[in-house]
Short mmCIF file of C-alpha atoms in Angstrom, two decimals:
data_model
loop_
_atom_site.label_atom_id
_atom_site.label_comp_id
_atom_site.label_asym_id
_atom_site.label_seq_id
_atom_site.Cartn_x
_atom_site.Cartn_y
_atom_site.Cartn_z
CA MET A 24 0.00 0.00 0.00
CA GLY A 25 1.24 3.48 -0.88
CA VAL A 26 1.74 6.20 1.67
CA PHE A 27 -1.09 8.25 0.20
CA ALA A 28 -3.64 5.46 -0.28
CA THR A 29 -7.08 5.92 1.26
CA SER A 30 -7.42 4.70 4.80
CA PRO A 31 -10.77 3.57 6.25
CA GLU A 32 -10.79 6.71 8.37
CA SER A 33 -10.40 9.06 5.43
CA ARG A 34 -12.97 7.08 3.45
CA ARG A 35 -15.45 7.69 6.23
CA ARG A 36 -14.69 11.38 6.13
CA HIS A 37 -15.24 11.42 2.38
CA ARG A 38 -18.62 9.85 2.90
CA SER A 39 -19.76 12.33 5.53
CA GLN A 40 -18.56 15.14 3.30
CA GLN A 41 -20.69 13.82 0.47
CA VAL A 42 -23.72 13.52 2.72
CA ALA A 43 -23.26 17.10 3.88
CA PHE A 44 -23.01 18.31 0.28
CA ALA A 45 -26.18 16.45 -0.67
CA VAL A 46 -28.15 17.90 2.25
CA LEU A 47 -26.97 21.45 1.58
CA LEU A 48 -27.75 21.14 -2.12
CA ALA A 49 -31.22 19.81 -1.35
CA MET A 50 -31.94 22.75 0.96
CA THR A 51 -30.80 25.19 -1.69
CA VAL A 52 -33.07 23.60 -4.25
CA LEU A 53 -35.95 23.68 -1.76
CA LEU A 54 -35.34 27.39 -1.42
CA VAL A 55 -35.63 27.98 -5.14
CA LEU A 56 -38.71 25.83 -5.66
CA PRO A 57 -41.36 28.16 -4.18
CA VAL A 58 -39.99 31.08 -6.19
CA LEU A 59 -40.20 29.11 -9.41
CA ALA A 60 -43.64 27.78 -8.48
CA ILE A 61 -45.04 31.24 -7.77
CA LEU A 62 -43.61 32.76 -10.91
CA GLY A 63 -44.68 29.76 -12.98
CA MET A 64 -48.25 29.89 -11.75
CA LEU A 65 -48.49 33.65 -12.25
CA VAL A 66 -47.20 33.43 -15.79
CA TRP A 67 -49.31 30.41 -16.66
CA ARG A 68 -52.57 31.85 -15.36
CA GLY A 69 -51.91 35.55 -15.75
CA ALA A 70 -50.12 35.81 -19.06
CA PRO A 71 -53.28 35.26 -21.17
CA ALA A 72 -54.81 38.38 -19.60
CA LEU A 73 -51.87 40.60 -20.46
CA SER A 74 -52.46 42.92 -23.35
CA LEU A 75 -51.93 46.60 -24.08
CA GLU A 76 -55.61 47.09 -23.40
CA PHE A 77 -55.32 45.38 -20.00
CA LEU A 78 -52.35 47.56 -19.07
CA PHE A 79 -53.64 50.88 -20.31
CA THR A 80 -57.38 50.99 -19.58
CA ALA A 81 -59.42 51.36 -16.42
CA PRO A 82 -61.44 48.52 -14.90
CA VAL A 83 -65.08 48.42 -15.96
CA ARG A 84 -68.31 46.63 -14.95
CA GLY A 85 -67.59 46.52 -11.23
CA MET A 86 -63.97 45.52 -11.92
CA THR A 87 -64.93 42.25 -13.53
CA ALA A 88 -63.53 43.41 -16.87
CA GLY A 89 -61.27 46.03 -18.37
CA GLY A 90 -57.71 46.88 -17.34
CA ILE A 91 -55.60 48.07 -14.43
CA TRP A 92 -54.03 51.33 -15.67
CA PRO A 93 -55.21 53.49 -12.72
CA ALA A 94 -53.73 50.97 -10.29
CA ILE A 95 -50.36 50.97 -12.09
CA VAL A 96 -50.28 54.76 -12.09
CA GLY A 97 -51.33 54.87 -8.44
CA THR A 98 -48.60 52.45 -7.39
CA MET A 99 -46.02 54.55 -9.23
CA TRP A 100 -47.23 57.67 -7.44
CA LEU A 101 -47.10 55.99 -4.04
CA VAL A 102 -43.66 54.48 -4.58
CA GLY A 103 -42.25 57.66 -6.10
CA VAL A 104 -43.54 60.06 -3.46
CA SER A 105 -42.68 57.78 -0.53
CA LEU A 106 -39.11 57.27 -1.73
CA ALA A 107 -38.73 60.98 -2.47
CA ILE A 108 -39.43 61.45 1.23
CA SER A 109 -37.63 58.50 2.80
CA ALA A 110 -34.49 58.33 0.61
CA PRO A 111 -33.04 61.78 1.40
CA ILE A 112 -33.98 61.59 5.07
CA GLY A 113 -32.69 58.05 5.39
CA VAL A 114 -29.39 58.70 3.62
CA LEU A 115 -28.67 61.89 5.55
CA ALA A 116 -29.55 60.23 8.85
CA ALA A 117 -27.25 57.32 8.02
CA VAL A 118 -24.42 59.71 7.10
CA TYR A 119 -24.87 61.43 10.42
CA LEU A 120 -24.95 58.19 12.39
CA ASN A 121 -21.99 56.62 10.60
CA GLU A 122 -19.72 59.61 10.04
CA TYR A 123 -20.46 62.17 12.72
CA ALA A 124 -22.19 60.66 15.74
CA ARG A 125 -20.05 59.52 18.63
CA ASP A 126 -21.00 56.51 20.65
CA SER A 127 -23.18 57.99 23.39
CA TRP A 128 -26.43 56.99 25.00
CA VAL A 129 -28.29 59.30 22.61
CA THR A 130 -26.99 57.51 19.53
CA ARG A 131 -27.63 54.15 21.17
CA VAL A 132 -31.25 55.17 21.73
CA ILE A 133 -31.48 56.26 18.09
CA HIS A 134 -30.11 52.90 16.93
CA LEU A 135 -32.57 51.08 19.14
CA ALA A 136 -35.43 53.17 17.75
CA ILE A 137 -34.40 52.39 14.17
CA VAL A 138 -34.16 48.66 14.79
CA ASN A 139 -37.54 48.63 16.48
CA LEU A 140 -39.17 50.76 13.82
CA ALA A 141 -38.03 48.17 11.27
CA GLY A 142 -39.79 45.48 13.28
CA VAL A 143 -43.17 47.20 13.57
CA PRO A 144 -45.89 45.29 11.67
CA SER A 145 -47.19 47.13 8.63
CA ILE A 146 -50.77 47.25 9.90
CA VAL A 147 -49.51 49.22 12.91
CA HIS A 148 -47.83 51.64 10.53
CA ALA A 149 -51.21 51.94 8.84
CA LEU A 150 -52.98 52.87 12.06
CA PHE A 151 -50.26 55.37 12.88
CA GLY A 152 -50.64 56.84 9.38
CA VAL A 153 -54.36 57.31 9.91
CA GLY A 154 -53.87 58.94 13.27
CA ALA A 155 -50.94 61.16 12.33
CA PHE A 156 -51.27 62.10 8.68
CA VAL A 157 -54.93 61.60 7.81
CA LEU A 158 -56.44 63.02 11.00
CA PHE A 159 -53.89 65.07 12.93
CA PHE A 160 -52.16 66.81 10.02
CA ARG A 161 -55.46 66.80 8.06
CA PHE A 162 -53.89 65.48 4.87
CA GLY A 163 -57.02 63.33 4.48
CA THR A 164 -56.94 60.00 2.73
CA SER A 165 -54.56 60.98 -0.01
CA ILE A 166 -51.42 59.94 -1.83
CA LEU A 167 -49.51 62.21 0.56
CA SER A 168 -50.78 60.42 3.68
CA ALA A 169 -50.22 56.98 2.17
CA SER A 170 -46.74 57.88 0.92
CA LEU A 171 -45.73 59.34 4.27
CA THR A 172 -46.86 56.13 5.94
CA LEU A 173 -44.89 54.05 3.45
CA ALA A 174 -41.91 56.37 3.93
CA ILE A 175 -41.88 55.79 7.67
CA MET A 176 -42.05 52.08 7.03
CA THR A 177 -39.12 52.05 4.58
CA LEU A 178 -36.99 54.60 6.43
CA PRO A 179 -35.28 52.28 8.95
CA VAL A 180 -34.25 49.82 6.25
CA ILE A 181 -32.83 52.61 4.10
CA ILE A 182 -30.90 53.93 7.09
CA ALA A 183 -29.56 50.47 7.87
CA SER A 184 -28.52 49.66 4.30
CA THR A 185 -26.96 53.10 3.79
CA LYS A 186 -25.01 52.77 7.01
CA GLU A 187 -23.70 49.44 5.86
CA ALA A 188 -22.64 50.89 2.52
CA LEU A 189 -20.85 53.76 4.27
CA ALA A 190 -19.14 51.46 6.74
CA ALA A 191 -17.79 49.40 3.82
CA VAL A 192 -15.66 52.34 2.68
CA PRO A 193 -12.20 51.64 4.11
CA MET A 194 -11.18 53.80 7.06
CA THR A 195 -7.83 54.44 5.36
CA PHE A 196 -9.56 56.59 2.73
CA ARG A 197 -10.97 58.82 5.43
CA GLU A 198 -7.62 59.06 7.19
CA ALA A 199 -5.93 59.95 3.93
CA CYS A 200 -8.44 62.76 3.52
CA TRP A 201 -8.19 64.12 7.04
CA ASN A 202 -4.44 64.17 6.71
CA VAL A 203 -4.47 66.69 3.94
CA GLY A 204 -6.72 68.80 6.13
CA ALA A 205 -10.11 67.87 4.67
CA SER A 206 -13.07 68.57 6.90
CA ARG A 207 -15.47 65.79 7.73
CA TRP A 208 -17.98 67.03 5.20
CA GLN A 209 -15.34 67.30 2.45
CA THR A 210 -14.26 63.77 3.27
CA ILE A 211 -17.83 62.54 3.01
CA TRP A 212 -18.53 64.44 -0.18
CA HIS A 213 -15.31 63.70 -2.07
CA VAL A 214 -14.49 60.21 -0.89
CA VAL A 215 -17.08 58.41 1.22
CA LEU A 216 -20.22 59.05 -0.85
CA PRO A 217 -18.66 58.44 -4.31
CA ASN A 218 -17.37 55.10 -3.05
CA SER A 219 -20.58 53.95 -1.42
CA ILE A 220 -23.18 55.27 -3.83
CA ALA A 221 -23.70 51.85 -5.44
CA GLY A 222 -24.61 50.28 -2.13
CA ILE A 223 -26.78 53.21 -1.12
CA LEU A 224 -28.76 53.09 -4.37
CA THR A 225 -29.24 49.35 -4.07
CA GLY A 226 -30.66 49.74 -0.59
CA ILE A 227 -33.07 52.42 -1.77
CA ILE A 228 -34.22 50.56 -4.84
CA LEU A 229 -34.85 47.40 -2.85
CA GLN A 230 -37.37 49.43 -0.90
CA VAL A 231 -39.26 50.09 -4.12
CA SER A 232 -40.47 46.51 -4.12
CA ARG A 233 -41.53 46.78 -0.51
CA ALA A 234 -43.39 50.04 -1.02
CA ALA A 235 -45.04 48.67 -4.15
CA GLY A 236 -46.13 45.45 -2.51
CA GLU A 237 -47.48 46.60 0.84
CA THR A 238 -51.24 46.80 1.19
CA ALA A 239 -51.93 47.49 4.84
CA PRO A 240 -50.20 50.89 5.16
CA ILE A 241 -52.08 52.34 2.22
CA LEU A 242 -55.40 50.67 2.96
CA PHE A 243 -56.75 53.38 5.26
CA THR A 244 -54.49 56.23 4.32
CA GLY A 245 -54.79 56.88 0.62
CA ALA A 246 -55.57 53.94 -1.61
CA ALA A 247 -59.14 53.49 -2.78
CA VAL A 248 -61.00 50.50 -4.17
CA PHE A 249 -62.00 52.38 -7.27
CA VAL A 250 -61.23 55.90 -8.47
CA PRO A 251 -62.73 56.89 -11.79
CA PHE A 252 -59.89 59.31 -12.65
CA LEU A 253 -56.09 59.30 -12.52
CA PRO A 254 -54.50 61.21 -9.62
CA GLN A 255 -53.54 64.79 -10.48
CA SER A 256 -51.71 65.71 -7.27
CA VAL A 257 -50.60 64.24 -3.95
CA ASN A 258 -53.89 65.35 -2.43
CA ASP A 259 -55.90 62.90 -4.51
CA GLN A 260 -56.75 59.35 -3.62
CA CYS A 261 -55.53 56.68 -5.95
CA MET A 262 -55.80 53.02 -6.78
CA ALA A 263 -52.82 50.75 -6.24
CA LEU A 264 -51.88 47.35 -7.65
CA SER A 265 -51.57 45.64 -4.27
CA MET A 266 -54.86 47.09 -3.06
CA HIS A 267 -56.58 46.28 -6.34
CA LEU A 268 -55.38 42.70 -6.11
CA PHE A 269 -56.74 42.42 -2.59
CA THR A 270 -60.09 43.87 -3.67
CA ILE A 271 -60.69 41.77 -6.76
CA SER A 272 -59.59 38.55 -5.10
CA THR A 273 -61.59 38.90 -1.90
CA GLN A 274 -64.21 41.65 -2.12
CA VAL A 275 -65.70 41.37 -5.59
CA GLN A 276 -67.60 38.31 -6.81
CA SER A 277 -67.11 36.70 -10.21
CA VAL A 278 -63.86 38.36 -11.29
CA PRO A 279 -62.28 36.21 -14.00
CA GLN A 280 -59.20 34.45 -12.64
CA SER A 281 -57.09 35.71 -15.51
CA ILE A 282 -57.59 39.31 -14.34
CA THR A 283 -56.55 38.48 -10.77
CA TYR A 284 -53.45 36.60 -11.87
CA GLY A 285 -52.72 39.17 -14.56
CA THR A 286 -52.72 41.93 -11.93
CA ALA A 287 -50.39 39.93 -9.69
CA LEU A 288 -48.10 39.24 -12.64
CA VAL A 289 -47.91 42.95 -13.51
CA LEU A 290 -47.05 43.80 -9.91
CA VAL A 291 -44.28 41.21 -9.85
CA LEU A 292 -42.94 42.28 -13.26
CA LEU A 293 -42.86 45.91 -12.13
CA VAL A 294 -40.79 44.98 -9.10
CA VAL A 295 -38.50 42.72 -11.14
CA LEU A 296 -38.01 45.52 -13.65
CA VAL A 297 -37.02 48.02 -10.95
CA ASN A 298 -34.68 45.51 -9.30
CA GLY A 299 -33.15 44.77 -12.70
CA VAL A 300 -32.46 48.46 -13.24
CA SER A 301 -30.81 48.64 -9.83
CA ILE A 302 -28.57 45.69 -10.63
CA VAL A 303 -27.49 47.35 -13.88
CA ILE A 304 -26.75 50.65 -12.13
CA ARG A 305 -24.82 48.91 -9.40
CA SER A 306 -22.66 46.87 -11.74
CA ARG A 307 -21.96 49.99 -13.83
CA ILE A 308 -20.73 51.87 -10.77
CA ARG A 309 -18.84 48.86 -9.43
CA ARG A 310 -16.93 48.49 -12.67
CA ARG A 311 -15.64 52.04 -12.33
CA ARG A 312 -14.20 51.59 -8.88
CA LYS A 313 -11.32 49.39 -7.83
CA TRP A 314 -9.53 49.19 -4.56
CA MET B 2 14.62 85.18 9.19
CA THR B 3 14.25 82.88 12.15
CA LYS B 4 15.39 79.32 11.90
CA PRO B 5 12.51 76.95 11.18
CA GLN B 6 11.48 75.18 14.33
CA GLY B 7 10.51 71.57 14.71
CA ILE B 8 8.32 70.01 17.34
CA ARG B 9 8.55 70.61 21.08
CA THR B 10 6.39 68.93 23.70
CA GLU B 11 6.09 69.70 27.39
CA ASN B 12 4.75 67.11 29.80
CA LEU B 13 2.52 65.60 27.16
CA SER B 14 0.19 62.97 28.59
CA LEU B 15 -2.59 61.10 26.88
CA TRP B 16 -5.32 58.79 28.15
CA TYR B 17 -7.50 56.34 26.25
CA GLY B 18 -10.36 56.26 28.75
CA GLN B 19 -8.72 55.06 31.97
CA PHE B 20 -5.55 53.85 30.33
CA GLN B 21 -2.67 56.30 30.23
CA ALA B 22 -0.76 55.80 26.99
CA LEU B 23 1.69 58.72 27.27
CA LEU B 24 3.29 59.84 30.53
CA ASP B 25 4.81 63.30 30.74
CA VAL B 26 6.64 63.20 27.44
CA SER B 27 8.89 66.22 26.95
CA LEU B 28 11.04 66.32 23.86
CA GLU B 29 12.40 68.49 21.13
CA ILE B 30 12.51 67.39 17.51
CA HIS B 31 14.64 69.42 15.17
CA HIS B 32 13.91 70.73 11.73
CA GLY B 33 16.06 69.39 8.93
CA ARG B 34 16.74 66.07 10.59
CA VAL B 35 15.16 62.66 10.55
CA THR B 36 14.13 61.57 14.02
CA GLY B 37 13.38 57.91 14.61
CA LEU B 38 10.91 56.70 17.22
CA ILE B 39 11.64 53.19 18.46
CA GLY B 40 10.32 50.97 21.20
CA PRO B 41 8.36 47.75 21.67
CA SER B 42 4.75 47.44 20.51
CA GLY B 43 2.31 49.36 22.66
CA CYS B 44 4.93 51.76 24.02
CA GLY B 45 3.10 54.80 22.66
CA LYS B 46 5.19 55.60 19.57
CA THR B 47 2.26 55.76 17.20
CA THR B 48 0.08 57.51 19.77
CA LEU B 49 2.75 60.18 20.16
CA LEU B 50 3.06 60.56 16.41
CA ARG B 51 -0.69 60.95 16.07
CA CYS B 52 -0.70 63.71 18.69
CA PHE B 53 1.24 65.93 16.33
CA ASN B 54 -1.58 66.34 13.84
CA ARG B 55 -4.30 65.76 16.41
CA ILE B 56 -5.79 62.81 14.59
CA ASN B 57 -6.19 60.95 17.89
CA GLU B 58 -9.16 63.14 18.66
CA ARG B 59 -11.33 61.13 16.33
CA ILE B 60 -11.24 58.31 18.84
CA ASP B 61 -13.77 58.30 21.66
CA GLY B 62 -12.50 58.80 25.18
CA VAL B 63 -9.14 60.34 24.30
CA ARG B 64 -7.87 63.04 26.67
CA THR B 65 -4.59 64.91 26.40
CA ALA B 66 -2.71 67.15 28.83
CA GLY B 67 0.45 69.17 28.39
CA HIS B 68 1.67 71.17 25.43
CA VAL B 69 2.79 70.51 21.89
CA HIS B 70 4.49 73.31 20.01
CA ILE B 71 4.93 73.09 16.27
CA LEU B 72 6.55 76.02 14.44
CA GLY B 73 6.56 77.74 17.82
CA GLU B 74 2.81 77.55 18.28
CA ASP B 75 0.83 75.48 20.76
CA ILE B 76 -1.28 73.22 18.55
CA TYR B 77 -3.65 72.37 21.39
CA ALA B 78 -4.47 76.04 22.00
CA PRO B 79 -8.16 76.96 21.52
CA GLY B 80 -7.74 79.02 18.34
CA VAL B 81 -5.99 76.28 16.35
CA ASP B 82 -7.79 75.21 13.20
CA LEU B 83 -7.34 71.48 12.54
CA VAL B 84 -7.53 72.10 8.80
CA GLU B 85 -4.61 74.54 8.88
CA LEU B 86 -2.67 72.29 11.26
CA ARG B 87 -2.99 69.24 9.05
CA LYS B 88 -1.94 71.19 5.98
CA ARG B 89 1.37 71.85 7.73
CA VAL B 90 1.71 68.46 9.39
CA GLY B 91 1.31 65.59 6.93
CA MET B 92 1.16 61.93 7.80
CA VAL B 93 2.20 58.76 5.99
CA PHE B 94 0.67 55.49 7.17
CA GLN B 95 1.86 51.90 7.48
CA ARG B 96 -0.13 50.71 4.54
CA PRO B 97 -0.12 53.00 1.54
CA ASN B 98 -3.55 54.60 1.35
CA PRO B 99 -3.96 56.18 -2.05
CA LEU B 100 -7.50 57.35 -2.73
CA PRO B 101 -9.41 55.47 -5.43
CA LEU B 102 -8.72 58.26 -7.92
CA SER B 103 -6.16 58.82 -10.67
CA VAL B 104 -2.49 59.43 -9.87
CA ARG B 105 -2.94 63.07 -10.82
CA GLU B 106 -6.02 63.60 -8.66
CA ASN B 107 -4.31 61.96 -5.70
CA VAL B 108 -1.49 64.48 -5.86
CA LEU B 109 -3.92 67.35 -6.32
CA PHE B 110 -6.40 66.19 -3.70
CA GLY B 111 -5.10 68.52 -1.01
CA LEU B 112 -5.23 71.53 -3.30
CA ARG B 113 -8.74 70.66 -4.44
CA ILE B 114 -9.87 70.45 -0.82
CA HIS B 115 -8.39 73.79 0.14
CA PHE B 116 -9.13 75.96 -2.87
CA ARG B 117 -12.25 76.73 -4.80
CA ARG B 118 -12.57 75.53 -8.35
CA GLY B 119 -11.78 78.90 -9.93
CA GLU B 120 -8.78 79.65 -7.76
CA LEU B 121 -6.49 77.07 -9.32
CA ARG B 122 -5.03 77.67 -12.75
CA LYS B 123 -4.42 74.72 -15.03
CA ASP B 124 -0.71 75.35 -15.39
CA GLU B 125 -0.35 75.70 -11.62
CA LEU B 126 -1.97 72.33 -11.13
CA ALA B 127 0.18 70.70 -13.78
CA HIS B 128 3.24 72.23 -12.17
CA ALA B 129 2.21 71.00 -8.73
CA VAL B 130 1.80 67.46 -10.03
CA GLU B 131 5.17 67.48 -11.77
CA ALA B 132 7.04 69.09 -8.88
CA SER B 133 5.56 66.77 -6.26
CA LEU B 134 6.14 63.61 -8.28
CA LYS B 135 9.69 64.72 -9.10
CA GLU B 136 10.38 65.32 -5.43
CA VAL B 137 9.52 61.73 -4.59
CA GLY B 138 11.19 60.32 -7.70
CA LEU B 139 8.04 59.07 -9.39
CA TRP B 140 7.85 61.54 -12.29
CA GLU B 141 9.83 59.51 -14.81
CA ALA B 142 7.87 56.36 -14.09
CA LEU B 143 4.43 57.92 -13.96
CA LYS B 144 4.48 60.96 -16.22
CA ASP B 145 2.61 59.04 -18.91
CA LYS B 146 0.32 57.34 -16.43
CA LEU B 147 -1.14 60.35 -14.63
CA GLY B 148 -4.65 59.22 -15.54
CA HIS B 149 -4.13 55.69 -14.23
CA ARG B 150 -5.78 54.55 -11.04
CA ALA B 151 -3.50 55.09 -8.09
CA THR B 152 -4.69 51.84 -6.53
CA SER B 153 -3.25 49.86 -9.47
CA LEU B 154 0.34 50.99 -8.78
CA SER B 155 2.90 48.86 -6.98
CA LEU B 156 2.96 49.27 -3.20
CA GLU B 157 6.25 51.13 -3.39
CA GLN B 158 4.86 53.60 -5.89
CA GLN B 159 1.68 53.93 -3.85
CA GLN B 160 3.63 54.81 -0.72
CA LYS B 161 5.75 57.35 -2.59
CA LEU B 162 2.57 58.77 -4.05
CA CYS B 163 1.15 59.13 -0.55
CA ILE B 164 4.20 61.19 0.34
CA ALA B 165 3.85 63.21 -2.86
CA ARG B 166 0.22 63.87 -2.01
CA LEU B 167 1.28 65.87 1.05
CA LEU B 168 3.78 68.09 -0.73
CA PRO B 169 1.58 70.51 -2.73
CA LEU B 170 0.30 71.86 0.60
CA ARG B 171 3.88 72.81 1.56
CA PRO B 172 4.00 70.95 4.87
CA GLU B 173 6.69 71.61 7.48
CA VAL B 174 6.43 68.33 9.29
CA LEU B 175 6.16 64.82 7.85
CA LEU B 176 4.99 62.13 10.26
CA MET B 177 5.64 58.57 9.12
CA ASP B 178 4.17 55.57 10.86
CA GLU B 179 6.25 52.56 9.81
CA PRO B 180 6.16 53.69 6.19
CA CYS B 181 8.07 50.68 4.90
CA SER B 182 6.41 47.84 6.79
CA ALA B 183 4.28 46.83 3.79
CA LEU B 184 7.22 46.95 1.35
CA ASP B 185 9.82 44.40 0.30
CA PRO B 186 13.51 45.04 1.10
CA ALA B 187 14.39 46.60 -2.26
CA ALA B 188 11.41 48.96 -2.14
CA THR B 189 12.19 49.73 1.49
CA GLN B 190 15.69 50.76 0.51
CA ARG B 191 14.39 53.13 -2.16
CA VAL B 192 11.79 54.70 0.15
CA GLU B 193 14.49 55.15 2.80
CA GLN B 194 16.64 56.83 0.19
CA LEU B 195 13.73 59.17 -0.55
CA ILE B 196 13.33 60.01 3.13
CA ARG B 197 17.03 60.89 3.30
CA GLU B 198 16.59 63.20 0.33
CA LEU B 199 13.59 64.95 1.86
CA ARG B 200 15.34 65.46 5.18
CA ASP B 201 16.73 68.96 4.66
CA ARG B 202 13.43 70.58 3.80
CA TYR B 203 11.16 69.07 6.43
CA THR B 204 10.97 67.96 10.02
CA ILE B 205 10.64 64.21 9.64
CA LEU B 206 9.53 61.94 12.43
CA ILE B 207 9.45 58.23 11.67
CA VAL B 208 8.12 55.38 13.78
CA THR B 209 9.81 52.10 13.08
CA HIS B 210 9.98 48.60 14.48
CA ASN B 211 13.07 47.88 12.48
CA MET B 212 16.13 48.90 14.43
CA ALA B 213 18.43 48.52 11.47
CA GLN B 214 16.20 50.95 9.62
CA ALA B 215 16.29 53.43 12.48
CA ARG B 216 20.09 53.27 12.38
CA ARG B 217 20.19 53.70 8.62
CA ILE B 218 17.91 56.65 8.19
CA SER B 219 17.64 58.64 11.40
CA ASP B 220 19.91 61.38 12.67
CA GLU B 221 18.42 61.29 16.13
CA CYS B 222 16.57 58.55 17.84
CA ILE B 223 14.01 58.41 20.62
CA PHE B 224 13.48 55.25 22.64
CA MET B 225 10.13 54.87 24.35
CA LEU B 226 8.86 52.31 26.83
CA LEU B 227 5.41 52.01 28.43
CA GLY B 228 4.40 55.52 27.43
CA LYS B 229 7.57 57.16 28.71
CA LEU B 230 10.42 58.72 26.84
CA ILE B 231 13.50 56.84 28.02
CA GLU B 232 16.28 58.21 25.90
CA HIS B 233 16.67 60.75 23.09
CA ARG B 234 20.10 61.18 21.53
CA ARG B 235 22.02 61.13 18.30
CA THR B 236 21.30 57.81 16.63
CA GLU B 237 24.91 56.59 16.75
CA ASP B 238 25.20 57.38 20.43
CA LEU B 239 21.90 55.75 21.26
CA PHE B 240 22.88 52.54 19.55
CA ILE B 241 26.56 52.39 20.46
CA SER B 242 26.63 53.78 23.96
CA PRO B 243 23.11 53.95 25.37
CA LYS B 244 22.93 55.66 28.74
CA ASP B 245 19.90 53.83 30.05
CA GLU B 246 20.05 50.13 30.74
CA ARG B 247 16.58 49.58 29.26
CA THR B 248 17.65 51.21 25.99
CA ALA B 249 20.72 49.00 25.90
CA ASN B 250 18.64 45.90 26.47
CA TYR B 251 16.22 46.86 23.70
CA VAL B 252 18.70 47.90 21.02
CA GLU B 253 20.78 44.83 21.69
CA GLY B 254 17.72 42.67 21.20
CA ARG B 255 17.41 41.34 24.73
CA PHE B 256 13.68 42.12 24.74
CA GLY B 257 11.02 43.70 22.56
#
């Protein structure tokens, strides 16, 4: 027998290694299955409903026919306005927390608040939105109220992801900056932000899918079951894809299945599209930087 | 004209929270010479170095007492602007830390930070790049690569570039924290050569773990132990006839 021939002991180790591989692979496949199943079912049942007419007309006959255009437009309004509010606030707050704030009990309380805000169920956000924006600030049930509610919901995640992107910028870059006499803000503006913008954008865009998909926070604050016109300003109510899906699948009788699944498919495609754009932007920016 | 002054400290002490890292350090570092700072790890060399451009203050819980005079002025006095201080007192780190920009923009970074867009003429900028790179001996190698990414250079070139980056701001003091520890012996030799060449124009303070290096490049040497300054003399004297027994033990390799 050669020196390097397999011993019974090493053969046993090989076997347990193979078992481990098989189990891990199986779990990974299990993870992918539901995703494929959902997408497959949506495409199979919803694709026949898709047409230009379905996309670009309003629902008719008590929502049992026609299209979903007002809901698409409404979702875009809600997502756009909510991110226009939460992205700047979230990014600036994260810059403060990561670059300026010292470790004191105040910042620890702020961190705790952010973590807890991220864990609040969306229906609670909805109730808060009603109390604060609809009633107290008298914004009424409107795109503004709904977007503010969504903004509060997405804010903690944007802060967290931005902080992570900022923290990934090597400390040596900051030290290099300070050592030529750059102020903190100059360091942030010239070095930290340009090198973390890809991560920051990714974090923000990922919140698009969350804002687009949530139903509870907009249910009482701004989304309506049916609005006969497209929103003209943030003071109007609007329809939304998620809300529309909820309505036609639970509240309205005899809606053809193809319309329900078609609506769901459009919502998913919209989110996939936005995520795709974010991936392209990120890889573009990544290719430019090297360290 | 008065003779340019180096660095003078009086009873400088520094605490990280409860831990005292520097104990009553009083020293005088002369302009136009290279001063080496040696001592075992954790003796406060780097901490002392970082006091001289006040970069320690970024760390929570740091407290300093005593005085540090640079160019005759107390840099811990209330009216001192950190921006102006750091323009005059540049620092080179253990690992080269070029910014993820082009070679040219790395050299010009300091100027861009301190002047508005309109205040810098194109030919001035070009001159600053050429002069700074020539001073560190990189001009011939990099004059056709000014647009290249600084992070793609060799470590030796990166470290020289980090020195060049300080020069357009006309510093008086160059602080170097083990500037050669990431370099191979040949590159180390060339960076040491550069430090020798820069010596006349600046006050250079260099922390090193390598005693042979301290002997090669420094004119004066300071030995520190447990936050205290033990001995500060001409390098030859410190190595050949140390006065303090602890210095002798360290430089002869009996501990540390």
